[in-house]
Amino acid sequence: MDIKVVNVEEQLATEMGKFVVSDARVWAEEELPAGLLRESIPKHVAFIMDGNRRWANKKDMEPMLGHNASSHCLQLLAELCCKWGIKVMTVFAFSTGNWLRPQVEVDFLMNMFEIVLLRDLEAFIRNEVRVSVIGDTTKLPIGLQAAIAKATEATKNFKKLHVIVAINYGGREEIIQACQSICRKVNNNLIDPEDINEKLFNQELETKCTEFPYPDLLIRTSGEQRISNFLMWQLAYTELYFEECLWPDFGEKEFVKALRSFQGRQRRYGGQGVYESHNQSN
């Protein structure tokens, strides 16, 4: 099984010309692609990685191989974020609803997450990229839990870029857990009901791990136009961008197109003539 996956990966790399390997390069900030303005680069970009199975079906491959084809995107996007000055990148890797998929696919994904975290760790350390995982990790396989612990501990003090991976994550579940935690604090007389406000609520969410908890831009691939229980609280004022291409085909060109769209918008946050980043005021 392992040999087959490696062979398919090499075949896809040759076919797509996107094979990303861990080398000694440093992801230094560089001049932006044409049409992008430094002062309008988002601080936090979130991704819903959709279309892996459809990509594989279009190529008459097993659906799991679509996930395999996309397994190098994390490092590629992290490199681009470092180069362009984006501070936080959040990717929706596995939702609480994804456990309903066939067991063989779930097992494949869990194994792939573990491999990718460990494979990319050297590059993240070299480039001072912090890695965090949000979601209920207690239900994940032991090997993946160990890989998460290793990656988060090894990178916890880095500040160049913060990569947040959502695994076994659900936005509604996160809000419910935050409410439960606040209720316990009220019951234990640690806070009064009148103390509950947006700032306090934010501290009960898993995105409290980052300096910029609100995505400025959400990108979803495959043409689907919904947020699928992802960051339900945090996306209140996020700009949404829906890309037609399937996730394994999402690369630098598509990322630049999304950022150009973002920079062409006026963000008001419910008011009029308000353009500063929501992340700056919280």
XYZ file of N, CA and C in Angstrom:
846
model
N 0.846 -1.210 0.000
C 0.000 0.000 0.000
C 0.873 1.248 0.000
N 1.898 1.299 0.857
C 2.767 2.467 0.931
C 3.521 2.679 -0.367
N 3.974 1.600 -0.987
C 4.708 1.714 -2.241
C 3.819 2.267 -3.325
N 2.579 1.817 -3.368
C 1.641 2.300 -4.384
C 1.407 3.795 -4.246
N 1.235 4.277 -2.999
C 0.992 5.701 -2.783
C 2.173 6.527 -3.254
N 3.395 6.094 -2.942
C 4.578 6.835 -3.358
C 4.668 6.903 -4.869
N 4.405 5.787 -5.542
C 4.481 5.777 -7.000
C 3.451 6.709 -7.622
N 2.245 6.701 -7.105
C 1.212 7.592 -7.624
C 1.603 9.040 -7.388
N 2.185 9.309 -6.229
C 2.592 10.678 -5.914
C 3.620 11.184 -6.914
N 4.581 10.340 -7.257
C 5.592 10.750 -8.227
C 4.981 10.974 -9.600
N 4.048 10.121 -9.970
C 3.373 10.270 -11.267
C 2.601 11.586 -11.326
N 1.878 11.905 -10.246
C 1.124 13.146 -10.219
C 2.034 14.362 -10.246
N 3.187 14.256 -9.564
C 4.110 15.380 -9.537
C 4.616 15.700 -10.929
N 4.964 14.659 -11.697
C 5.445 14.866 -13.059
C 4.356 15.460 -13.926
N 3.138 14.965 -13.760
C 2.016 15.397 -14.570
C 1.627 16.837 -14.294
N 1.691 17.256 -13.014
C 1.215 18.569 -12.619
C 2.311 19.618 -12.560
N 3.557 19.183 -12.447
C 4.645 20.137 -12.337
C 4.606 20.948 -11.057
N 4.037 20.353 -9.982
C 3.891 21.100 -8.731
C 4.549 20.377 -7.555
N 5.431 19.457 -7.818
C 5.978 18.662 -6.721
C 6.808 19.555 -5.811
N 6.441 19.625 -4.535
C 7.137 20.459 -3.571
C 7.985 19.565 -2.685
N 9.257 19.832 -2.630
C 10.142 19.035 -1.792
C 10.733 19.926 -0.719
N 11.109 19.306 0.382
C 11.735 20.053 1.462
C 13.197 20.251 1.135
N 13.612 21.493 0.910
C 15.010 21.774 0.622
C 15.478 22.892 1.545
N 16.640 23.443 1.240
C 17.249 24.411 2.149
C 16.826 25.847 1.851
N 15.839 26.039 0.990
C 15.439 27.402 0.666
C 14.827 28.098 1.876
N 15.066 29.405 1.947
C 14.434 30.232 2.976
C 13.326 31.027 2.305
N 12.164 31.040 2.940
C 11.001 31.717 2.362
C 11.047 33.201 2.716
N 11.948 33.914 2.087
C 12.125 35.336 2.370
C 11.035 36.155 1.694
N 10.646 37.258 2.344
C 9.648 38.141 1.754
C 10.202 38.721 0.457
N 9.375 38.791 -0.556
C 9.828 39.243 -1.858
C 8.806 40.189 -2.475
N 9.160 40.724 -3.623
C 8.258 41.630 -4.323
C 6.955 40.917 -4.656
N 5.861 41.634 -4.497
C 4.558 41.040 -4.746
C 4.311 40.836 -6.235
N 3.490 39.848 -6.591
C 3.097 39.688 -8.000
C 2.397 40.935 -8.512
N 2.440 41.132 -9.809
C 1.844 42.315 -10.434
C 0.379 42.453 -10.045
N -0.013 43.683 -9.724
C -1.408 43.961 -9.406
C -1.755 43.876 -7.945
N -0.809 43.477 -7.082
C -1.071 43.397 -5.642
C -0.368 44.539 -4.913
N -1.045 45.072 -3.891
C -0.508 46.170 -3.104
C -0.119 45.669 -1.720
N 1.095 46.015 -1.280
C 1.589 45.553 0.007
C 0.669 45.980 1.150
N 0.173 47.227 1.108
C -0.632 47.735 2.217
C -2.006 47.078 2.308
N -2.405 46.357 1.264
C -3.726 45.725 1.261
C -3.661 44.200 1.344
N -2.486 43.676 1.658
C -2.365 42.222 1.815
C -3.107 41.799 3.089
N -3.968 40.785 3.022
C -4.697 40.348 4.226
C -3.757 39.775 5.270
N -4.114 39.946 6.513
C -3.314 39.367 7.589
C -3.615 37.879 7.771
N -4.853 37.489 7.510
C -5.279 36.109 7.763
C -6.103 35.622 6.577
N -5.647 34.535 5.958
C -6.381 33.909 4.856
C -6.743 32.492 5.266
N -8.015 32.125 5.087
C -8.491 30.776 5.396
C -8.868 30.060 4.103
N -8.707 28.743 4.107
C -8.970 27.938 2.919
C -9.889 26.764 3.258
N -10.925 26.568 2.430
C -11.689 25.325 2.445
C -11.239 24.541 1.218
N -10.555 23.441 1.478
C -9.870 22.693 0.418
C -10.831 21.673 -0.191
N -11.560 22.079 -1.202
C -12.647 21.267 -1.732
C -12.331 20.797 -3.154
N -12.730 19.567 -3.462
C -12.632 19.072 -4.833
C -11.611 17.985 -5.067
N -11.012 17.456 -4.007
C -9.992 16.418 -4.189
C -10.554 15.162 -4.854
N -11.698 14.717 -4.368
C -12.272 13.474 -4.918
C -12.770 13.683 -6.343
N -13.357 14.848 -6.614
C -13.812 15.127 -7.982
C -12.634 15.217 -8.950
N -11.524 15.756 -8.454
C -10.309 15.830 -9.276
C -9.858 14.425 -9.668
N -9.868 13.507 -8.697
C -9.450 12.136 -8.973
C -10.432 11.446 -9.925
N -11.728 11.672 -9.715
C -12.732 11.045 -10.581
C -12.582 11.504 -12.032
N -12.262 12.772 -12.239
C -12.074 13.292 -13.590
C -10.908 12.617 -14.293
N -9.964 12.114 -13.501
C -8.795 11.450 -14.054
C -8.903 9.928 -13.965
N -10.117 9.427 -13.665
C -10.358 7.980 -13.539
C -9.441 7.339 -12.501
N -9.243 8.044 -11.402
C -8.430 7.529 -10.299
C -9.313 7.232 -9.096
N -8.781 6.488 -8.152
C -9.471 6.278 -6.894
C -9.612 7.615 -6.168
N -10.763 7.876 -5.531
C -10.975 9.164 -4.866
C -9.869 9.544 -3.887
N -9.321 8.556 -3.188
C -8.286 8.861 -2.197
C -7.061 9.495 -2.827
N -6.800 9.176 -4.083
C -5.611 9.708 -4.730
C -5.739 11.198 -5.012
N -6.978 11.707 -4.987
C -7.152 13.151 -5.077
C -6.609 13.840 -3.835
N -6.824 13.233 -2.668
C -6.250 13.772 -1.436
C -4.729 13.702 -1.495
N -4.228 12.606 -2.025
C -2.783 12.431 -2.127
C -2.167 13.505 -3.023
N -2.857 13.835 -4.107
C -2.345 14.835 -5.044
C -2.258 16.209 -4.410
N -3.118 16.457 -3.424
C -3.154 17.785 -2.805
C -2.268 17.883 -1.566
N -1.576 16.807 -1.215
C -0.881 16.767 0.074
C 0.303 17.717 0.155
N 0.750 18.245 -0.977
C 1.884 19.174 -0.951
C 1.441 20.633 -0.928
N 0.138 20.879 -0.940
C -0.347 22.257 -1.021
C -0.052 23.047 0.243
N -0.024 22.389 1.396
C 0.179 23.099 2.653
C 1.499 23.850 2.635
N 2.588 23.159 2.254
C 3.892 23.810 2.250
C 3.977 24.881 1.164
N 3.387 24.615 -0.004
C 3.400 25.595 -1.087
C 2.707 26.890 -0.666
N 1.513 26.783 -0.087
C 0.768 27.970 0.325
C 1.460 28.684 1.482
N 2.051 27.916 2.405
C 2.789 28.541 3.500
C 3.965 29.347 2.957
N 4.643 28.811 1.968
C 5.764 29.537 1.362
C 5.291 30.844 0.724
N 4.183 30.796 -0.006
C 3.657 31.996 -0.650
C 3.222 33.024 0.392
N 2.583 32.569 1.478
C 2.169 33.491 2.531
C 3.381 34.183 3.154
N 4.450 33.438 3.394
C 5.663 34.040 3.943
C 6.233 35.082 2.990
N 6.264 34.762 1.716
C 6.841 35.669 0.730
C 6.029 36.950 0.582
N 4.712 36.851 0.758
C 3.841 37.998 0.481
C 3.413 38.741 1.744
N 3.833 38.270 2.913
C 3.566 39.005 4.140
C 2.262 38.678 4.830
N 1.613 37.585 4.455
C 0.403 37.132 5.154
C 0.837 36.492 6.471
N 0.149 36.808 7.560
C 0.592 36.391 8.887
C -0.034 35.097 9.389
N -1.260 34.810 8.954
C -1.958 33.613 9.425
C -2.615 32.913 8.241
N -2.482 31.605 8.193
C -3.111 30.784 7.160
C -3.827 29.632 7.861
N -5.149 29.549 7.677
C -5.924 28.474 8.289
C -6.509 27.584 7.202
N -6.340 26.268 7.333
C -6.865 25.338 6.331
C -7.820 24.357 6.997
N -8.955 24.115 6.336
C -9.969 23.180 6.823
C -9.640 21.810 6.246
N -9.008 20.968 7.058
C -8.515 19.688 6.573
C -9.519 18.550 6.753
N -10.260 18.552 7.872
C -11.174 17.433 8.174
C -12.231 17.938 9.137
N -13.491 17.864 8.725
C -14.590 18.360 9.568
C -15.131 17.255 10.453
N -15.931 17.655 11.434
C -16.572 16.663 12.295
C -17.536 15.791 11.500
N -18.023 16.295 10.384
C -18.918 15.505 9.540
C -18.213 14.539 8.623
N -16.905 14.694 8.459
C -16.165 13.830 7.529
C -15.978 12.407 8.036
N -16.293 12.152 9.319
C -16.192 10.785 9.830
C -17.203 9.863 9.149
N -18.213 10.439 8.502
C -19.230 9.631 7.827
C -18.745 9.088 6.488
N -17.584 9.515 6.031
C -17.035 8.995 4.778
C -16.602 7.527 4.961
N -16.383 6.809 3.855
C -15.939 5.412 3.973
C -14.706 5.287 4.857
N -14.664 4.222 5.668
C -13.586 4.062 6.637
C -12.218 4.031 5.979
N -12.127 3.424 4.803
C -10.828 3.345 4.137
C -10.334 4.740 3.767
N -11.250 5.641 3.410
C -10.857 7.018 3.080
C -10.450 7.778 4.336
N -11.203 7.593 5.417
C -10.862 8.258 6.677
C -9.475 7.813 7.143
N -9.209 6.513 7.093
C -7.909 5.995 7.520
C -6.791 6.574 6.655
N -7.036 6.659 5.367
C -6.045 7.217 4.441
C -5.731 8.667 4.810
N -6.791 9.453 5.082
C -6.600 10.860 5.412
C -5.833 11.030 6.714
N -6.163 10.239 7.725
C -5.460 10.351 8.996
C -3.980 10.040 8.832
N -3.683 9.015 8.051
C -2.290 8.660 7.790
C -1.587 9.773 7.009
N -2.290 10.342 6.034
C -1.699 11.401 5.226
C -1.413 12.644 6.062
N -2.335 13.007 6.954
C -2.112 14.178 7.809
C -0.836 13.996 8.648
N -0.670 12.807 9.190
C 0.512 12.530 10.000
C 1.789 12.657 9.174
N 1.774 12.074 7.974
C 2.947 12.125 7.104
C 3.279 13.556 6.702
N 2.257 14.323 6.334
C 2.476 15.695 5.862
C 3.015 16.576 6.987
N 2.457 16.449 8.190
C 2.946 17.248 9.307
C 4.419 16.991 9.579
N 4.808 15.730 9.595
C 6.193 15.387 9.878
C 7.109 15.715 8.700
N 6.610 15.524 7.491
C 7.409 15.817 6.290
C 7.730 17.308 6.175
N 6.746 18.153 6.485
C 6.918 19.596 6.302
C 7.526 20.283 7.516
N 7.697 19.557 8.612
C 8.136 20.182 9.850
C 9.505 20.840 9.712
N 10.417 20.189 9.037
C 11.757 20.752 8.867
C 11.703 22.116 8.174
N 10.901 22.196 7.108
C 10.766 23.464 6.387
C 10.121 24.525 7.265
N 9.133 24.148 8.069
C 8.476 25.114 8.950
C 9.439 25.639 10.013
N 10.247 24.759 10.576
C 11.220 25.186 11.580
C 12.257 26.114 10.948
N 12.762 25.730 9.793
C 13.783 26.538 9.119
C 13.265 27.938 8.794
N 11.979 28.039 8.475
C 11.413 29.325 8.079
C 10.624 30.002 9.190
N 10.743 29.494 10.420
C 10.131 30.102 11.600
C 8.616 30.235 11.452
N 8.006 29.142 11.025
C 6.553 29.074 10.859
C 5.961 28.299 12.040
N 5.016 28.908 12.703
C 4.342 28.236 13.814
C 3.192 27.388 13.283
N 3.023 26.194 13.842
C 1.938 25.288 13.454
C 1.022 25.056 14.653
N -0.275 25.224 14.438
C -1.275 24.890 15.457
C -2.349 24.028 14.815
N -3.007 23.208 15.608
C -4.119 22.391 15.132
C -5.325 22.700 16.006
N -6.460 23.007 15.374
C -7.699 23.241 16.109
C -8.681 22.116 15.784
N -9.594 21.859 16.716
C -10.515 20.741 16.584
C -10.306 19.773 17.737
N -11.158 18.788 17.826
C -11.071 17.797 18.907
C -10.056 16.732 18.522
N -8.825 16.912 18.967
C -7.752 15.978 18.589
C -7.797 14.689 19.399
N -8.613 14.632 20.452
C -8.656 13.424 21.274
C -9.228 12.229 20.511
N -9.983 12.494 19.447
C -10.579 11.405 18.671
C -9.700 10.975 17.499
N -8.533 11.589 17.355
C -7.634 11.259 16.251
C -6.740 10.077 16.612
N -6.207 9.367 15.618
C -5.292 8.253 15.902
C -4.082 8.710 16.722
N -3.560 7.813 17.506
C -2.444 8.128 18.407
C -1.239 8.674 17.626
N -0.947 8.056 16.480
C 0.198 8.509 15.696
C 0.040 9.949 15.236
N -1.173 10.311 14.827
C -1.429 11.680 14.394
C -1.371 12.631 15.581
N -1.895 12.219 16.722
C -1.805 13.056 17.916
C -0.344 13.338 18.273
N 0.496 12.326 18.131
C 1.922 12.505 18.442
C 2.580 13.465 17.455
N 2.219 13.348 16.178
C 2.780 14.248 15.167
C 2.339 15.691 15.424
N 1.076 15.877 15.823
C 0.567 17.211 16.146
C 1.332 17.789 17.335
N 1.510 16.974 18.367
C 2.233 17.439 19.557
C 3.663 17.827 19.217
N 4.307 17.041 18.377
C 5.693 17.326 17.989
C 5.782 18.623 17.196
N 4.885 18.791 16.228
C 4.931 19.980 15.369
C 4.591 21.245 16.151
N 3.573 21.186 17.002
C 3.170 22.383 17.739
C 4.216 22.778 18.773
N 4.817 21.807 19.428
C 5.833 22.114 20.431
C 7.097 22.677 19.782
N 7.503 22.100 18.658
C 8.743 22.523 17.994
C 8.644 23.915 17.391
N 7.427 24.372 17.117
C 7.263 25.648 16.404
C 6.556 26.714 17.233
N 6.278 26.470 18.487
C 5.374 27.317 19.275
C 5.857 28.752 19.441
N 7.155 29.003 19.315
C 7.678 30.349 19.537
C 7.916 31.135 18.251
N 7.595 30.569 17.106
C 7.847 31.240 15.833
C 6.743 32.247 15.511
N 7.111 33.315 14.792
C 6.167 34.396 14.547
C 6.105 34.858 13.093
N 6.878 34.250 12.213
C 6.887 34.706 10.817
C 5.544 34.445 10.134
N 5.018 33.262 10.334
C 3.710 32.868 9.805
C 3.106 31.870 10.771
N 1.788 31.941 10.948
C 1.083 30.988 11.799
C 0.179 30.140 10.909
N 0.487 28.860 10.783
C -0.326 27.922 10.026
C -1.240 27.180 10.995
N -2.547 27.312 10.784
C -3.535 26.650 11.638
C -4.260 25.601 10.805
N -4.225 24.361 11.259
C -4.861 23.259 10.539
C -6.062 22.781 11.353
N -7.242 22.813 10.739
C -8.465 22.379 11.414
C -8.717 20.907 11.093
N -8.601 20.056 12.106
C -8.809 18.614 11.943
C -9.825 18.157 12.991
N -10.859 17.456 12.541
C -12.003 17.097 13.393
C -12.556 18.364 14.036
N -12.804 19.340 13.185
C -13.256 20.661 13.625
C -14.660 20.941 13.091
N -15.471 21.613 13.901
C -16.784 22.087 13.473
C -17.067 23.428 14.114
N -17.524 24.391 13.335
C -17.773 25.726 13.856
C -18.871 25.766 14.899
N -19.964 25.060 14.664
C -21.059 25.033 15.641
C -20.602 24.382 16.939
N -19.861 23.286 16.810
C -19.354 22.598 17.990
C -18.447 23.521 18.806
N -17.629 24.305 18.118
C -16.733 25.227 18.819
C -17.524 26.263 19.611
N -18.596 26.793 19.032
C -19.423 27.790 19.720
C -20.119 27.168 20.933
N -20.627 25.945 20.760
C -21.276 25.256 21.884
C -20.283 25.040 23.026
N -19.080 24.598 22.705
C -18.069 24.373 23.741
C -17.700 25.668 24.450
N -17.637 26.778 23.687
C -17.342 28.074 24.293
C -18.448 28.469 25.269
N -19.703 28.252 24.864
C -20.832 28.567 25.743
C -20.801 27.717 27.011
N -20.494 26.443 26.868
C -20.419 25.557 28.023
C -19.336 26.012 29.001
N -18.187 26.411 28.446
C -17.082 26.868 29.297
C -17.464 28.141 30.047
N -18.125 29.069 29.366
C -18.552 30.306 30.011
C -19.585 30.014 31.097
N -20.516 29.095 30.820
C -21.526 28.725 31.820
C -20.872 28.149 33.075
N -19.874 27.328 32.896
C -19.171 26.757 34.053
C -18.511 27.863 34.884
N -17.940 28.845 34.204
C -17.285 29.943 34.926
C -18.301 30.788 35.683
N -19.486 30.977 35.103
C -20.551 31.699 35.806
C -21.000 30.902 37.027
N -21.206 29.586 36.817
C -21.662 28.728 37.927
C -20.642 28.690 39.061
N -19.357 28.804 38.719
C -18.292 28.773 39.733
C -17.950 30.164 40.264
N -18.787 31.131 39.901
C -18.613 32.515 40.360
C -17.276 33.129 39.944
N -16.748 32.658 38.851
C -15.507 33.236 38.326
C -15.789 34.486 37.503
N -16.958 34.543 36.884
C -17.390 35.728 36.142
C -18.883 35.935 36.379
N -19.348 37.150 36.131
C -20.777 37.450 36.176
C -21.338 37.437 34.757
N -22.627 37.137 34.590
C -23.220 37.155 33.249
C -22.979 38.478 32.525
N -22.935 39.577 33.285
C -22.721 40.888 32.666
C -21.312 41.038 32.101
N -20.392 40.156 32.498
C -19.010 40.226 31.998
C -18.879 39.646 30.594
N -19.917 38.924 30.150
C -19.814 38.233 28.863
C -19.926 39.236 27.726
N -18.889 39.319 26.918
C -18.863 40.191 25.748
C -18.054 39.508 24.651
N -17.866 40.198 23.543
C -17.171 39.590 22.407
C -15.743 39.204 22.759
N -15.058 40.066 23.493
C -13.659 39.778 23.850
C -13.558 38.526 24.698
N -14.445 38.399 25.684
C -14.427 37.208 26.539
C -14.763 35.965 25.744
N -15.765 36.080 24.860
C -16.161 34.925 24.049
C -15.016 34.472 23.151
N -14.280 35.432 22.577
C -13.146 35.083 21.713
C -12.112 34.241 22.451
N -11.953 34.505 23.748
C -10.964 33.778 24.531
C -11.370 32.342 24.816
N -12.608 31.997 24.504
C -13.074 30.621 24.679
C -13.017 29.830 23.370
N -12.681 30.505 22.283
C -12.611 29.849 20.976
C -11.197 29.344 20.713
N -11.094 28.353 19.848
C -9.783 27.764 19.605
C -8.841 28.707 18.863
N -9.397 29.678 18.161
C -8.568 30.635 17.439
C -7.930 31.670 18.359
N -8.131 31.523 19.667
C -7.420 32.391 20.614
C -5.915 32.155 20.539
N -5.521 31.096 19.855
C -4.096 30.773 19.719
C -3.357 31.749 18.815
N -4.087 32.561 18.041
C -3.421 33.432 17.081
C -3.688 34.903 17.365
N -2.755 35.743 16.953
C -2.891 37.188 17.131
C -4.017 37.762 16.277
N -4.295 37.106 15.136
C -5.312 37.594 14.206
C -6.369 36.507 14.006
N -7.351 36.408 14.894
C -8.295 35.290 14.851
C -9.339 35.370 13.751
N -9.561 36.564 13.190
C -10.592 36.723 12.174
C -9.986 36.673 10.779
N -10.345 35.693 9.955
C -9.843 35.693 8.574
C -10.312 36.936 7.825
N -9.404 37.571 7.126
C -9.780 38.677 6.243
C -10.388 38.136 4.957
N -9.902 36.977 4.535
C -10.325 36.375 3.271
C -10.500 34.877 3.452
N -11.626 34.349 2.964
C -11.847 32.901 2.910
C -11.892 32.481 1.445
N -11.090 31.496 1.099
C -11.061 30.964 -0.264
C -11.582 29.533 -0.229
N -12.588 29.249 -1.063
C -13.071 27.880 -1.211
C -12.966 27.483 -2.678
N -12.399 26.322 -2.915
C -12.229 25.826 -4.279
C -13.404 24.954 -4.703
N -13.411 24.567 -5.959
C -14.346 23.621 -6.591
C -15.688 24.227 -6.956
N -15.848 25.548 -6.790
C -17.083 26.196 -7.199
C -18.208 26.148 -6.193
N -18.046 25.406 -5.097
C -19.087 25.366 -4.069
C -19.116 26.695 -3.327
N -20.323 27.198 -3.008
C -20.455 28.524 -2.407
C -21.159 28.439 -1.061
N -20.471 27.853 -0.111
C -20.972 27.763 1.264
C -19.763 27.620 2.184
N -19.979 27.835 3.497
C -18.842 27.783 4.418
C -18.782 26.482 5.212
N -19.808 25.649 5.124
C -19.751 24.267 5.628
C -19.276 24.145 7.075
N -19.867 24.946 7.966
C -19.598 24.810 9.398
C -18.142 25.112 9.757
N -17.537 26.025 9.028
C -16.132 26.384 9.256
C -16.056 27.781 9.870
N -15.440 27.911 11.040
C -15.187 29.201 11.679
C -16.450 30.081 11.693
N -17.535 29.533 12.197
C -18.834 30.198 12.118
C -18.833 31.574 12.807
N -18.161 31.698 13.918
C -18.081 32.972 14.630
C -17.079 33.908 13.950
N -15.932 33.365 13.583
C -14.823 34.189 13.109
C -15.052 34.780 11.719
N -15.935 34.181 10.927
C -16.133 34.626 9.543
C -17.185 35.727 9.392
N -17.614 36.329 10.492
C -18.718 37.290 10.457
C -18.505 38.405 9.432
N -17.286 38.919 9.311
C -17.011 40.013 8.380
C -15.936 39.651 7.360
N -15.724 38.373 7.153
C -14.712 37.904 6.210
C -15.196 38.067 4.770
N -14.275 38.456 3.892
C -14.574 38.482 2.456
C -14.490 37.051 1.921
N -15.505 36.642 1.159
C -15.571 35.272 0.639
C -15.189 35.259 -0.834
N -14.397 34.247 -1.198
C -13.970 34.107 -2.598
C -14.128 32.645 -2.989
N -14.868 32.403 -4.071
C -15.131 31.041 -4.517
C -14.432 30.808 -5.853
N -13.528 29.837 -5.845
C -12.709 29.510 -7.015
C -13.258 28.259 -7.691
N -13.363 28.301 -9.011
C -13.925 27.173 -9.754
C -13.000 25.961 -9.789
N -11.704 26.168 -9.795
C -10.784 25.038 -9.948
C -10.841 24.127 -8.723
N -10.516 22.873 -8.920
C -10.491 21.900 -7.837
C -9.212 22.069 -7.024
N -9.256 21.677 -5.761
C -8.158 21.992 -4.851
C -6.778 21.539 -5.333
N -6.603 20.340 -5.868
C -5.248 19.962 -6.310
C -4.693 20.858 -7.417
N -5.562 21.606 -8.110
C -5.106 22.512 -9.163
C -4.906 23.940 -8.656
N -5.160 24.170 -7.368
C -5.024 25.516 -6.817
C -3.557 25.803 -6.543
N -3.011 26.820 -7.214
C -1.608 27.158 -7.050
C -1.401 28.657 -6.978
N -0.203 29.091 -7.309
C 0.147 30.506 -7.168
C -0.747 31.401 -8.025
N -1.003 31.002 -9.258
C -1.824 31.829 -10.152
C -3.215 32.044 -9.571
N -3.827 30.984 -9.060
C -5.178 31.090 -8.500
C -5.173 31.903 -7.205
N -4.114 31.758 -6.418
C -3.995 32.510 -5.164
C -3.879 34.011 -5.458
N -3.078 34.365 -6.437
C -2.926 35.775 -6.817
C -4.271 36.341 -7.278
N -5.006 35.564 -8.060
C -6.316 36.021 -8.541
C -7.260 36.299 -7.376
N -7.250 35.439 -6.370
C -8.103 35.636 -5.196
C -7.694 36.886 -4.425
N -6.395 37.118 -4.280
C -5.916 38.288 -3.556
C -6.232 39.576 -4.309
N -6.179 39.533 -5.627
C -6.555 40.709 -6.412
C -8.035 41.037 -6.212
N -8.860 40.007 -6.189
C -10.285 40.226 -5.937
C -10.490 40.854 -4.563
N -9.783 40.342 -3.561
C -9.888 40.867 -2.202
C -9.488 42.338 -2.160
N -8.400 42.668 -2.824
C -7.912 44.046 -2.761
C -8.797 45.019 -3.529
N -9.678 44.514 -4.368
C -10.588 45.376 -5.096
C -11.885 45.660 -4.353
N -12.023 45.140 -3.139
C -13.255 45.314 -2.371
C -13.089 46.382 -1.287
N -14.207 46.946 -0.858
C -14.218 47.893 0.256
C -14.869 47.213 1.447
N -14.143 47.132 2.543
C -14.632 46.435 3.730
C -15.198 47.455 4.722
N -16.445 47.227 5.143
C -17.133 48.217 5.983
C -17.487 47.683 7.375
N -17.509 46.374 7.569
C -17.816 45.789 8.875
C -19.143 46.292 9.443
N -20.127 46.454 8.574
C -21.437 46.883 9.028
C -21.609 48.382 9.091
N -20.520 49.141 8.915
C -20.592 50.596 8.950
C -20.387 51.166 7.576
N -20.094 52.445 7.528
C -19.884 53.114 6.252
C -18.537 53.816 6.294
N -17.703 53.532 5.292
C -16.406 54.179 5.218
C -15.409 53.652 6.222
N -15.606 52.391 6.669
C -14.675 51.771 7.617
C -13.849 50.751 6.860
N -12.540 50.956 6.780
C -11.719 50.110 5.929
C -10.590 49.408 6.690
N -10.348 49.775 7.946
C -9.218 49.154 8.648
C -9.533 47.683 8.921
N -8.462 46.921 9.115
C -8.629 45.483 9.345
C -9.365 45.229 10.649
N -10.363 44.361 10.594
C -11.092 43.960 11.814
C -10.145 43.325 12.808
N -9.102 42.647 12.299
C -8.141 42.000 13.187
C -7.375 43.012 14.035
N -7.229 44.244 13.571
C -6.462 45.226 14.295
C -7.196 45.737 15.529
N -8.509 45.621 15.531
C -9.280 46.221 16.618
C -9.733 45.201 17.649
N -9.213 43.972 17.564
C -9.622 42.943 18.527
C -8.400 42.184 19.031
